[in-house]
């Protein structure tokens, strides 16, 4: 099990990014959270199989092509403390 800590930069707020992320994450059987940051970025943590994390990223990048300018991602060992995938407000 892996954990991805991801920051997306671009026009990623006000376009349904968090809700789409939650839906895709659940489809990919990932746990974690997603939230908007005050600086306009979106931050997320996703835990699960690395292949499923990669699938989540592909789905988001296809869905929001032209909106995402940059992705920063760090993969570490999962902590296993998340039970589902939530939007943090």
Coordinates of C-alpha atoms in Angstrom, one line a residue:
X1 CA 0.0 0.0 0.0
X2 CA 1.2 3.5 -1.0
X3 CA 0.3 7.0 -0.1
X4 CA 0.3 9.8 -2.7
X5 CA 0.5 13.4 -1.5
X6 CA -0.5 15.5 -4.5
X7 CA -0.8 19.2 -5.3
X8 CA -2.5 20.3 -8.5
X9 CA -1.9 23.8 -9.8
X10 CA -3.9 25.6 -12.4
X11 CA -7.6 26.4 -12.8
X12 CA -8.5 23.6 -10.4
X13 CA -11.0 25.4 -8.1
X14 CA -14.5 26.2 -9.0
X15 CA -14.7 23.6 -11.7
X16 CA -15.8 20.5 -9.7
X17 CA -12.3 19.2 -9.2
X18 CA -12.8 18.1 -5.6
X19 CA -16.1 16.3 -6.2
X20 CA -14.7 14.6 -9.3
X21 CA -11.6 13.6 -7.4
X22 CA -13.8 12.0 -4.7
X23 CA -15.8 10.1 -7.3
X24 CA -12.8 8.9 -9.2
X25 CA -11.0 7.9 -5.9
X26 CA -13.9 5.8 -4.8
X27 CA -14.1 4.2 -8.2
X28 CA -10.3 3.4 -7.8
X29 CA -10.8 2.0 -4.3
X30 CA -8.6 4.7 -2.7
X31 CA -9.0 6.3 0.7
X32 CA -7.9 9.8 1.8
X33 CA -9.1 13.4 1.3
X34 CA -9.0 16.4 -1.1
X35 CA -9.2 20.1 -0.3
X36 CA -8.8 23.5 -1.8
X37 CA -6.0 25.7 -0.6
X38 CA -6.1 29.4 -0.2
X39 CA -3.4 29.9 -2.9
X40 CA -5.6 28.3 -5.6
X41 CA -4.1 24.9 -5.6
X42 CA -5.9 21.6 -4.7
X43 CA -4.2 19.2 -2.3
X44 CA -5.0 15.6 -1.9
X45 CA -3.9 12.5 -0.2
X46 CA -4.7 9.1 -1.6
X47 CA -3.9 5.7 -0.2
X48 CA -4.1 2.4 -1.9
X49 CA -2.3 0.3 -4.5
X50 CA 0.1 2.4 -6.6
X51 CA -1.6 1.3 -9.8
X52 CA -4.9 2.7 -8.5
X53 CA -3.2 5.9 -7.5
X54 CA -1.8 6.2 -11.0
X55 CA -5.2 5.5 -12.5
X56 CA -6.7 8.3 -10.4
X57 CA -4.1 10.8 -11.7
X58 CA -4.7 9.7 -15.3
X59 CA -8.5 10.1 -14.9
X60 CA -8.1 13.6 -13.3
X61 CA -5.6 14.7 -15.9
X62 CA -7.9 13.6 -18.7
X63 CA -11.0 15.1 -17.2
X64 CA -9.3 18.4 -16.5
X65 CA -7.0 18.6 -19.5
X66 CA -6.3 22.3 -20.1
X67 CA -7.1 23.2 -16.5
X68 CA -4.1 21.5 -14.8
X69 CA -0.9 23.3 -15.3
X70 CA 1.3 21.4 -12.9
X71 CA 1.2 18.4 -10.6
X72 CA 3.6 17.8 -7.6
X73 CA 3.4 14.3 -6.2
X74 CA 5.2 12.5 -3.5
X75 CA 4.8 8.7 -3.0
X76 CA 5.5 7.2 0.4
X77 CA 4.3 4.1 2.4
X78 CA 0.7 4.3 3.4
X79 CA -0.3 4.9 7.0
X80 CA -3.7 3.1 6.6
X81 CA -5.6 5.6 8.8
X82 CA -8.2 6.6 6.3
X83 CA -11.5 4.6 6.0
X84 CA -12.9 6.4 2.9
X85 CA -12.3 9.4 0.6
X86 CA -13.6 12.8 1.8
X87 CA -13.8 16.4 0.7
X88 CA -12.3 18.7 3.4
X89 CA -13.9 22.1 3.5

